[in-house]
Amino acid sequence: MRQYLADKIKNVALAGHGSSGKTSLAEALLFKAGATDRLGKVADANTICDFDPEETKRKVSVSMAVAPLTWGSTKINLLDTPGLFDFAAGFYEGVRAADSVMIVLSGKSGVTVGAEKAYKLATQLKKARMFVVSKLDTENADFYKVLEDLKSKFGPSVCPLVVPYYENRTVSCYINLIDMKAYKYDSAGNPSEVPMPDAGHRIDGLVAAISEAIAETDEVLFEKYFSGESFTREETIDGIRNGVKDGTISPVVCGSALTLEGIDMILDSIADLLPTAKKVADEVGETLDGEQITIECDDTQPLAAYIFKTIADPFVGKLSYVKVVAGKLSADITPINATTGQPERLGKIIYVKGKKQEDTAFISAGDIGAITKISANTGDTLCDPKRVVKLPAIKFPAACMSMAMTPKTKGDEGKIAAGIQRLMEEDLTIGYDNNKETKQQLVSGLGEQHLDVLISKLKTKFGVEVTLDKPRVPYRETIRKKVRVQGRHKKQSGGHGQFGDIWVEFEPCEAEDLEFCEKVVGGAVPKNFFPAVEKGLRDCIKHGTVAGYPMVGLRATLVDGSYHPVDSSEMSFKMAANIAYKAGIPQASPVLLEPIGSLKVYAPDANTGDLMGDINKRRGRVLGMNPDEDGLQLIEAEVPMSEMHDFTTALRQMTQGRGYFTLTFERYEQLPQMLEAAVIEDAKEMNAEE
């Protein structure tokens, strides 16, 4: 594959809502540019970017894919990201590696939550933005309705450059507002110029808006605009390019991926208007001393490359996708991994197009490729030993839905752990915990579909079949009243016997576990046996008497007892403590405690009423509500953890995916009595599994 310098490379992430047409658009762009010889379709499961078995099976993107093409003298690396929120890892990876974000909208659905999220992340990461209104061939698609929606959501930066002209509610031609030319497309998607239709005031208004946006980008152009002069084509292109680079202009283009209408103009817009890898704002890294350092995108600089995605294949090994920010990445260098401080032995260096791989001698600054079989992980920086610098890592959304995994074949627990660890290298939004207390292997993800794909991959890649269940909750037990009991252990079996006799007062307290005290008078129990009594009780509190959960908030005071000079031993007093515990706790009004979490929900104002109702249904207490950034409201509440396992799904449905939440353990509170029976029953099942 021909090599390109950074001023001829453009890295463009396709982002937006699920089913808005990103993968189909990528396919159309690749086909139009001659990078592929057939136009694949998502419905036929034969696209270049959806090559993962899970994607072909589900007909949706579940991971980010890279597909390069050339248009004129420009190399364009398309990064096709998933739109479903469950697979947000791929969206974050793609936007991090890109220089520009092309936000794809369906002409039918308009501005959806996925488009809002893509715009927000692109703005946060200071990436150039461009909108593509696709699917204009579908029934009821309305470009101008979507355009109004875009303007009301994202303000005056929205600047249409290619617009459709409608006749009888279907698109008859596309108008390029920069050149003021109209084009009709044949059945193969080839354009032919047609006379400009009489679109009246609408076109005049759009052209005036473009001129105004361009005038804002440069003082000289502003003067020219103010004096009533028209811009030249070159000034128009330069002005838009500068506005796109600094974020004051977000161009809007349109077309149809299925019929290839407008696809050539979308490619022209990318090549002419989006910034090159050389021209985007320089990356800022951090040296070993914590100093900020600006890294220029240039081949002559020392190497700095960022790993933005990992594929962990059990047969091929690891494949690490890399964006070279500076220098050249070639096999004759042994870079330092700035995250670990260790040198990295590089495997093969390749270019990728979907699942196809092509060997290359090097990857130059600004370009994207992959390396095989290295130990580095997503988020690591590979750099020249002469300049060790760490680039900022992606901040992924936290896993918010946990389920318990049970292997279908007994004894496969080890295989599950090994498989999940490999999948966690691929997807940093997965969490895993082997919970010893509830005897469950827990997996966390971003939603039901995410976990479903994970389970499917465990089976296909690692040969482990599991079922998912609601996770168990780690309850606790405590007592509510004070009791005084005797624990007497006496055993005679020829020779030395065993004798230990104690009186203990049990009472509730604020301590996390056991608070042990002694008030023995006159040496009724010798001091050297106190630790044995405490040890015996500490062993006992691991299992409460109601359902076998650990005991908390218990004060035990040793007040009296007796001993035998020959038969008493540490073991005898440990046994006496055990007897006292088993006799005393059932008399002390033992109760179950459930974990309560501190919940923070961020959601649009319109959804707060429904959310508070949902929290109340989950036995939660709303503590307050305050406005937060991004126009969201923050609801703070305390909720029982046992009621929250499906909150992710409920919140997503209520807010169409706009809302998110954090849930952290706060404290234990008494479980309502009506719920005790079910918890005790579940505990019996859990203990029977031992």
XYZ file of N, CA and C in Angstrom, residues 126-353:
684
model
N -12.149 17.965 21.358
C -11.698 18.997 20.401
C -11.463 18.427 18.997
N -12.405 17.637 18.528
C -12.337 17.070 17.174
C -13.237 17.887 16.241
N -12.803 18.016 14.988
C -13.650 18.677 13.987
C -14.916 17.847 13.783
N -16.029 18.538 13.462
C -17.308 17.836 13.348
C -17.957 18.126 11.998
N -18.625 17.091 11.480
C -19.344 17.243 10.215
C -20.579 16.345 10.293
N -21.697 16.808 9.744
C -22.931 16.011 9.760
C -23.215 15.454 8.363
N -23.646 14.197 8.321
C -24.116 13.600 7.064
C -25.547 13.128 7.286
N -26.476 13.696 6.504
C -27.860 13.223 6.575
C -28.010 12.167 5.477
N -28.114 10.915 5.907
C -28.137 9.800 4.956
C -29.555 9.232 4.834
N -29.657 8.169 4.074
C -30.941 7.470 3.874
C -32.004 8.386 3.263
N -31.587 9.333 2.388
C -32.574 10.245 1.794
C -33.443 9.557 0.736
N -33.107 8.301 0.405
C -33.939 7.541 -0.546
C -35.132 6.894 0.147
N -35.128 6.880 1.486
C -36.218 6.178 2.201
C -37.479 7.045 2.250
N -38.589 6.378 2.377
C -39.881 7.061 2.431
C -39.947 7.948 3.675
N -40.543 9.116 3.525
C -40.719 10.078 4.627
C -39.418 10.703 5.131
N -38.300 10.486 4.440
C -37.058 11.168 4.833
C -37.224 12.650 4.489
N -36.795 13.532 5.401
C -36.976 14.972 5.178
C -35.721 15.708 5.624
N -34.886 16.046 4.651
C -33.603 16.704 4.961
C -33.815 18.011 5.717
N -34.767 18.822 5.271
C -34.904 20.166 5.851
C -35.438 20.123 7.282
N -36.228 19.119 7.581
C -36.703 18.932 8.967
C -35.502 18.579 9.861
N -34.632 17.687 9.347
C -33.433 17.295 10.110
C -32.515 18.506 10.293
N -32.402 19.330 9.239
C -31.539 20.514 9.308
C -32.021 21.486 10.387
N -33.335 21.718 10.437
C -33.880 22.610 11.482
C -33.589 22.052 12.874
N -33.748 20.730 12.982
C -33.476 20.034 14.241
C -32.011 20.216 14.657
N -31.111 20.068 13.682
C -29.670 20.240 13.945
C -29.375 21.651 14.433
N -29.984 22.629 13.772
C -29.722 24.027 14.145
C -30.232 24.330 15.547
N -31.412 23.797 15.873
C -31.964 24.089 17.202
C -31.166 23.376 18.298
N -30.593 22.198 17.968
C -29.825 21.449 18.983
C -28.397 21.980 19.132
N -27.747 22.278 17.998
C -26.306 22.569 18.038
C -25.937 23.992 17.651
N -26.943 24.820 17.378
C -26.672 26.237 17.205
C -26.147 26.651 15.846
N -25.616 27.881 15.795
C -25.277 28.503 14.510
C -24.076 27.888 13.790
N -23.331 26.967 14.447
C -22.178 26.366 13.750
C -22.637 25.432 12.623
N -23.896 24.980 12.685
C -24.428 24.049 11.680
C -24.559 24.772 10.335
N -23.852 24.242 9.318
C -23.726 24.966 8.049
C -23.913 24.006 6.864
N -25.119 23.987 6.234
C -25.352 23.046 5.122
C -24.561 23.429 3.865
N -23.920 22.439 3.248
C -23.115 22.687 2.043
C -23.654 21.932 0.834
N -24.274 20.779 1.090
C -24.929 20.023 0.012
C -26.359 19.760 0.476
N -27.336 20.170 -0.362
C -28.741 20.015 0.041
C -29.528 19.365 -1.102
N -30.592 18.653 -0.773
C -31.404 18.039 -1.835
C -32.472 19.015 -2.340
N -32.909 18.790 -3.569
C -34.056 19.542 -4.095
C -35.182 18.526 -4.310
N -36.314 18.813 -3.678
C -37.434 17.860 -3.723
C -38.442 18.225 -4.813
N -38.927 17.192 -5.523
C -40.078 17.330 -6.416
C -41.026 16.184 -6.089
N -42.254 16.525 -5.781
C -43.244 15.500 -5.383
C -42.730 14.627 -4.235
N -42.126 15.271 -3.273
C -41.662 14.629 -2.023
C -40.539 13.611 -2.229
N -39.938 13.582 -3.419
C -38.737 12.747 -3.611
C -37.607 13.648 -4.104
N -36.368 13.217 -3.821
C -35.209 14.029 -4.198
C -34.997 13.920 -5.705
N -35.032 15.080 -6.391
C -34.804 15.028 -7.847
C -33.342 15.347 -8.179
N -32.682 16.166 -7.343
C -31.253 16.428 -7.560
C -30.627 16.953 -6.268
N -29.295 17.017 -6.260
C -28.553 17.518 -5.097
C -27.833 18.801 -5.499
N -27.886 19.805 -4.638
C -27.273 21.103 -4.945
C -26.024 21.300 -4.088
N -24.904 21.577 -4.752
C -23.661 21.912 -4.062
C -23.655 23.428 -3.881
N -23.794 23.881 -2.624
C -23.951 25.318 -2.360
C -22.639 26.090 -2.489
N -21.503 25.396 -2.483
C -20.224 26.093 -2.660
C -20.062 26.465 -4.134
N -20.336 25.503 -5.026
C -20.177 25.745 -6.468
C -21.471 26.236 -7.128
N -22.572 26.169 -6.363
C -23.895 26.513 -6.905
C -24.180 25.710 -8.177
N -23.990 24.405 -8.046
C -24.278 23.490 -9.154
C -25.200 22.384 -8.657
N -26.031 21.870 -9.576
C -26.968 20.797 -9.216
C -26.598 19.525 -9.977
N -26.771 18.374 -9.287
C -26.403 17.092 -9.904
C -27.525 16.084 -9.727
N -27.744 15.320 -10.815
C -28.690 14.203 -10.774
C -27.857 12.924 -10.840
N -28.353 11.839 -10.256
C -27.580 10.588 -10.226
C -28.319 9.495 -10.984
N -27.533 8.681 -11.730
C -28.162 7.546 -12.418
C -28.240 6.347 -11.480
N -28.719 5.226 -11.988
C -28.947 4.044 -11.128
C -27.644 3.480 -10.569
N -26.485 3.824 -11.176
C -25.189 3.339 -10.666
C -24.544 4.360 -9.738
N -25.253 5.472 -9.469
C -24.713 6.479 -8.556
C -23.738 7.439 -9.222
N -23.783 7.516 -10.568
C -22.892 8.448 -11.270
C -23.601 9.783 -11.464
N -22.880 10.910 -11.182
C -23.535 12.215 -11.258
C -23.493 12.801 -12.669
N -24.507 13.602 -12.998
C -24.431 14.431 -14.202
C -25.030 15.781 -13.832
N -24.369 16.844 -14.293
C -24.825 18.179 -13.911
C -26.133 18.491 -14.613
N -27.049 19.113 -13.869
C -28.336 19.530 -14.433
C -28.511 21.020 -14.121
N -29.395 21.705 -14.841
C -29.597 23.132 -14.550
C -30.051 23.337 -13.101
N -29.610 24.438 -12.495
C -30.006 24.740 -11.105
C -31.520 24.902 -11.040
N -32.192 24.170 -10.162
C -33.648 24.330 -10.039
C -33.983 25.668 -9.379
N -35.183 26.098 -9.549
C -35.607 27.354 -8.927
C -36.077 27.042 -7.500
N -35.131 27.135 -6.580
C -35.460 26.780 -5.185
C -35.805 28.019 -4.369
N -35.771 29.182 -5.024
C -36.251 30.416 -4.376
C -35.443 30.840 -3.166
N -36.174 31.405 -2.184
C -35.526 32.042 -1.024
C -34.752 31.059 -0.166
N -35.189 29.807 -0.150
C -34.533 28.828 0.732
C -33.037 28.752 0.438
N -32.663 28.609 -0.847
C -31.250 28.492 -1.224
C -30.508 29.790 -0.915
N -31.139 30.937 -1.235
C -30.500 32.234 -0.948
C -30.171 32.354 0.539
N -31.124 31.934 1.370
C -30.917 32.016 2.824
C -29.758 31.136 3.273
N -29.668 29.922 2.700
C -28.585 28.997 3.077
C -27.228 29.541 2.644
N -27.168 30.119 1.427
C -25.905 30.674 0.918
C -25.470 31.857 1.791
N -26.432 32.688 2.172
C -26.115 33.837 3.036
C -25.566 33.359 4.379
N -26.156 32.279 4.895
C -25.693 31.733 6.187
C -24.259 31.207 6.081
N -23.937 30.578 4.928
C -22.570 30.080 4.721
C -21.595 31.260 4.719
N -21.938 32.315 3.966
C -21.064 33.493 3.883
C -20.847 34.102 5.262
N -21.901 34.162 6.040
C -21.797 34.739 7.388
C -20.858 33.898 8.261
N -21.013 32.564 8.166
C -20.160 31.661 8.964
C -18.695 31.806 8.549
N -18.449 31.948 7.241
C -17.071 32.093 6.749
C -16.480 33.417 7.234
N -17.292 34.479 7.194
C -16.820 35.805 7.615
C -16.326 35.793 9.062
N -16.956 34.943 9.885
C -16.578 34.870 11.308
C -15.199 34.242 11.516
N -14.655 33.567 10.476
C -13.406 32.801 10.680
C -12.142 33.639 10.471
N -12.295 34.850 9.858
C -11.088 35.592 9.491
C -11.432 37.082 9.387
N -10.563 37.920 9.918
C -10.838 39.367 9.935
C -10.920 39.946 8.526
N -10.004 39.510 7.642
C -9.992 40.019 6.268
C -11.288 39.645 5.565
N -11.700 38.373 5.760
C -12.945 37.913 5.145
C -14.142 38.651 5.736
N -14.063 38.960 7.013
C -15.152 39.683 7.672
C -15.322 41.068 7.044
N -14.180 41.747 6.828
C -14.211 43.071 6.185
C -14.857 42.974 4.796
N -14.437 41.938 4.061
C -14.929 41.749 2.695
C -16.449 41.518 2.701
N -16.883 40.677 3.642
C -18.313 40.351 3.757
C -19.113 41.603 4.131
N -18.542 42.365 5.064
C -19.213 43.558 5.588
C -19.385 44.613 4.502
N -18.428 44.650 3.573
C -18.518 45.647 2.499
C -19.374 45.140 1.324
N -19.965 43.936 1.476
C -20.919 43.435 0.484
C -20.303 42.692 -0.682
N -18.987 42.386 -0.601
C -18.345 41.632 -1.685
C -18.589 40.136 -1.524
N -18.568 39.423 -2.645
C -18.713 37.960 -2.596
C -17.329 37.322 -2.414
N -17.314 36.148 -1.807
C -16.050 35.408 -1.640
C -15.739 34.619 -2.907
N -14.444 34.459 -3.170
C -14.045 33.559 -4.256
C -14.238 32.123 -3.784
N -14.200 31.160 -4.716
C -14.339 29.745 -4.341
C -13.235 29.352 -3.364
N -12.018 29.839 -3.639
C -10.866 29.499 -2.783
C -11.049 30.047 -1.375
N -11.537 31.285 -1.288
C -11.777 31.900 0.030
C -12.869 31.132 0.779
N -13.891 30.724 0.030
C -14.993 29.964 0.642
C -14.471 28.655 1.234
N -13.708 27.904 0.413
C -13.167 26.608 0.878
C -12.244 26.827 2.073
N -11.332 27.811 1.973
C -10.389 28.088 3.073
C -11.121 28.490 4.344
N -12.128 29.353 4.169
C -12.881 29.832 5.333
C -13.593 28.692 6.039
N -14.238 27.834 5.230
C -14.950 26.691 5.838
C -13.947 25.761 6.509
N -12.832 25.501 5.824
C -11.804 24.599 6.376
C -11.303 25.118 7.739
N -11.056 26.426 7.813
C -10.578 27.012 9.084
C -11.656 26.936 10.162
N -12.895 27.199 9.755
C -14.000 27.129 10.715
C -14.224 25.722 11.247
N -14.070 24.734 10.339
C -14.222 23.324 10.749
C -13.107 22.953 11.723
N -11.888 23.396 11.411
C -10.731 23.046 12.250
C -10.882 23.609 13.671
N -11.364 24.875 13.765
C -11.458 25.444 15.124
C -12.835 25.251 15.761
N -13.729 24.511 15.059
C -14.993 24.120 15.689
C -16.113 25.123 15.543
N -15.897 26.237 14.794
C -16.978 27.225 14.656
C -17.933 26.866 13.527
N -17.499 25.950 12.644
C -18.387 25.498 11.563
C -18.498 23.973 11.591
N -19.740 23.476 11.543
C -19.985 22.036 11.402
C -20.758 21.850 10.096
N -20.071 21.473 8.997
C -20.750 21.356 7.706
C -21.797 20.248 7.720
N -22.840 20.430 6.891
C -23.865 19.395 6.721
C -23.892 18.998 5.244
N -23.724 17.708 4.970
C -23.848 17.181 3.606
C -24.888 16.057 3.648
N -25.229 15.513 2.463
C -26.295 14.511 2.495
C -26.177 13.556 1.315
N -26.989 12.511 1.344
C -26.968 11.535 0.265
C -27.664 10.257 0.665
N -27.405 9.220 -0.128
C -27.978 7.911 0.171
C -26.922 6.837 -0.076
N -26.639 6.068 0.946
C -25.621 5.016 0.827
C -26.096 3.896 -0.101
N -27.389 3.694 -0.152
C -27.932 2.573 -0.925
C -27.890 2.848 -2.429
N -28.231 4.087 -2.809
C -28.272 4.429 -4.243
C -26.999 5.128 -4.701
N -26.095 5.424 -3.720
C -24.822 6.134 -3.970
C -25.025 7.590 -4.390
N -26.229 8.124 -4.231
C -26.456 9.542 -4.546
C -25.746 10.422 -3.519
N -25.004 11.411 -4.023
C -24.332 12.368 -3.133
C -23.057 11.854 -2.501
N -22.712 10.571 -2.712
C -21.536 9.987 -2.043
C -20.242 10.653 -2.528
N -20.194 10.997 -3.849
C -18.989 11.669 -4.367
C -18.793 13.022 -3.688
N -19.898 13.741 -3.427
C -19.781 15.063 -2.784
C -19.405 14.936 -1.304
N -19.828 13.835 -0.675
C -19.406 13.605 0.725
C -17.893 13.374 0.745
N -17.382 12.574 -0.205
C -15.930 12.334 -0.291
C -15.178 13.629 -0.587
N -15.725 14.451 -1.499
C -15.093 15.750 -1.794
C -15.035 16.618 -0.531
N -16.126 16.624 0.213
C -16.186 17.453 1.436
C -15.145 17.001 2.455
N -14.999 15.660 2.607
C -13.981 15.145 3.539
C -12.594 15.602 3.074
N -12.326 15.390 1.776
C -10.991 15.688 1.237
C -10.687 17.188 1.264
N -11.705 18.024 1.004
C -11.463 19.471 0.905
C -11.545 20.200 2.244
N -12.414 19.715 3.144
C -12.774 20.550 4.298
C -12.307 20.035 5.656
N -12.228 18.725 5.833
C -11.827 18.222 7.152
C -10.314 18.341 7.309
N -9.837 18.577 8.545
C -8.396 18.799 8.736
C -7.579 17.522 8.519
N -6.364 17.693 8.029
C -5.444 16.554 7.896
C -4.849 16.241 9.262
N -4.236 15.057 9.360
C -3.588 14.662 10.626
C -2.513 15.683 11.018
N -1.908 16.306 10.020
C -0.848 17.300 10.272
C -1.425 18.585 10.861
N -2.659 18.926 10.400
C -3.215 20.240 10.739
C -4.030 20.275 12.041
N -4.411 19.120 12.551
C -5.224 19.152 13.781
C -4.349 19.623 14.944
N -5.012 20.006 16.017
C -4.258 20.474 17.192
C -3.286 19.391 17.634
N -2.045 19.802 17.951
C -1.029 18.832 18.387
C -1.472 18.125 19.663
N -1.101 16.851 19.761
C -1.395 16.087 20.993
C -0.504 16.610 22.122
N -1.030 16.571 23.321
C -0.224 16.957 24.485
C -0.007 15.709 25.325
N 1.265 15.326 25.509
C 1.602 14.150 26.308
C 2.233 14.558 27.626
N 2.640 13.548 28.380
C 3.249 13.799 29.692
C 4.548 13.031 29.794
N 5.611 13.721 30.212
C 6.913 13.053 30.365
C 6.915 12.258 31.668
N 8.005 11.523 31.897
C 8.128 10.732 33.129
C 8.097 11.618 34.373
N 8.536 12.884 34.215
C 8.536 13.817 35.362
C 7.188 14.497 35.556
N 6.200 14.115 34.729
C 4.875 14.721 34.852
C 4.749 16.049 34.134
N 5.743 16.391 33.315
C 5.685 17.650 32.562
C 4.837 17.478 31.311
N 4.081 18.530 30.951
C 3.295 18.514 29.714
C 4.222 18.782 28.528
N 4.026 18.041 27.452
C 4.867 18.233 26.264
C 3.996 18.151 25.015
N 4.183 19.096 24.106
C 3.412 19.120 22.859
C 4.105 18.247 21.824
N 3.332 17.376 21.173
C 3.911 16.433 20.210
C 3.416 16.781 18.815
N 4.338 17.158 17.984
C 4.006 17.574 16.625
C 3.843 16.343 15.737
N 2.809 16.358 14.882
C 2.552 15.224 13.987
C 3.468 15.332 12.767
N 4.634 14.682 12.883
C 5.642 14.798 11.827
C 6.516 13.554 11.828
N 6.866 13.071 10.626
C 7.716 11.875 10.489
C 9.098 12.035 11.093
N 9.590 13.283 11.130
C 10.978 13.497 11.582
C 11.094 13.527 13.103
N 9.965 13.563 13.791
C 9.967 13.604 15.268
C 10.255 12.213 15.840
N 10.677 12.141 17.131
C 10.796 10.813 17.769
C 9.419 10.143 17.833
N 9.412 8.816 17.772
C 8.160 8.053 17.730
C 7.283 8.288 18.966
N 5.980 8.490 18.717
C 4.963 8.459 19.778
C 3.710 7.878 19.117
N 3.272 6.708 19.566
C 2.121 6.029 18.957
C 1.183 5.560 20.059
N -0.101 5.687 19.784
C -1.113 5.407 20.795
C -1.911 4.167 20.408
N -2.017 3.207 21.332
C -2.814 1.993 21.056
C -4.259 2.270 21.463
N -5.154 2.265 20.461
C -6.535 2.667 20.749
C -7.517 1.505 20.721
N -7.071 0.330 20.301
C -7.980 -0.823 20.275
C -7.164 -2.109 20.279
N -7.693 -3.139 20.924
C -7.024 -4.437 20.976
C -8.017 -5.524 20.576
N -7.546 -6.454 19.749
C -8.348 -7.653 19.475
C -7.578 -8.831 20.058
N -8.212 -9.568 20.965
C -7.551 -10.719 21.604
C -8.113 -11.988 20.974
N -7.360 -12.558 20.062
C -7.823 -13.775 19.387
C -7.098 -14.981 19.963
N -7.842 -16.020 20.404
C -7.172 -17.169 21.029
C -6.253 -17.923 20.064
N -6.451 -17.775 18.758
C -5.618 -18.511 17.783
C -4.492 -17.640 17.223
N -4.841 -16.411 16.836
C -3.855 -15.537 16.192
C -3.027 -14.767 17.216
N -3.570 -14.587 18.409
C -2.885 -13.766 19.421
C -3.451 -12.360 19.387
N -2.728 -11.439 19.996
C -3.229 -10.073 20.122
C -2.952 -9.255 18.865
N -3.930 -8.436 18.495
C -3.736 -7.482 17.405
C -4.013 -6.103 17.994
N -3.008 -5.224 17.946
C -3.132 -3.901 18.565
C -3.242 -2.826 17.492
N -4.374 -2.129 17.467
C -4.574 -1.024 16.523
C -3.854 0.212 17.064
N -3.133 0.900 16.185
C -2.281 1.987 16.662
C -2.433 3.217 15.781
N -2.463 4.371 16.428
C -2.419 5.649 15.698
C -1.032 6.237 15.958
N -0.271 6.448 14.888
C 1.070 7.025 15.042
C 0.918 8.541 15.091
N 1.249 9.112 16.228
C 1.082 10.552 16.425
C 2.311 11.306 15.919
N 3.499 10.715 16.108
C 4.737 11.352 15.637
C 5.744 10.266 15.277
N 6.672 10.616 14.374
C 7.719 9.670 13.992
C 7.197 8.577 13.072
N 7.982 7.516 12.943
C 7.588 6.372 12.106
C 7.637 5.117 12.956
N 6.636 4.284 12.824
C 6.622 3.008 13.542
C 7.092 1.923 12.579
N 8.275 1.392 12.839
C 8.787 0.338 11.952
C 9.375 -0.786 12.788
N 9.588 -1.931 12.138
C 10.041 -3.127 12.857
C 11.478 -2.993 13.363
N 12.240 -2.043 12.834
C 13.639 -1.956 13.268
C 13.821 -1.077 14.513
N 12.717 -0.726 15.172
C 12.819 0.038 16.419
C 12.231 -0.805 17.547
N 12.813 -0.684 18.732
C 12.226 -1.332 19.918
C 11.718 -0.215 20.817
N 10.436 0.113 20.687
C 9.923 1.259 21.451
C 9.756 0.925 22.932
N 9.654 1.970 23.725
C 9.347 1.828 25.153
C 7.835 1.987 25.325
N 7.241 1.133 26.138
C 5.843 1.308 26.512
C 5.825 2.291 27.693
N 5.358 3.517 27.451
C 5.423 4.566 28.484
C 4.563 4.223 29.696
N 3.584 3.344 29.524
C 2.707 2.971 30.648
C 3.437 2.029 31.608
N 4.162 1.051 31.040
C 4.831 0.046 31.886
C 6.314 0.365 32.086
N 6.874 1.204 31.201
C 8.315 1.500 31.273
C 9.177 0.426 30.633
N 8.527 -0.615 30.078
C 9.276 -1.737 29.503
C 9.400 -1.595 27.982
N 10.501 -2.147 27.393
C 10.593 -2.150 25.930
C 9.579 -3.132 25.340
N 9.095 -2.854 24.143
C 8.113 -3.719 23.470
C 8.751 -4.334 22.220
N 8.725 -5.655 22.150
C 9.176 -6.319 20.911
C 8.007 -6.315 19.938
N 8.216 -5.704 18.793
C 7.122 -5.564 17.830
C 6.979 -6.817 16.978
N 5.733 -7.196 16.706
C 5.468 -8.289 15.770
C 5.411 -7.704 14.364
N 4.510 -8.233 13.546
C 4.356 -7.695 12.186
C 3.637 -6.351 12.243
N 4.027 -5.449 11.340
C 3.337 -4.161 11.237
C 2.448 -4.232 10.001
N 1.177 -3.903 10.186
C 0.223 -4.115 9.088
C -0.739 -2.934 8.949
N -1.317 -2.827 7.764
C -2.476 -1.970 7.544
C -3.694 -2.876 7.568
N -4.793 -2.358 8.099
C -6.015 -3.171 8.133
C -7.122 -2.485 7.337
N -7.931 -3.318 6.682
C -9.154 -2.835 6.034
C -10.222 -3.839 6.406
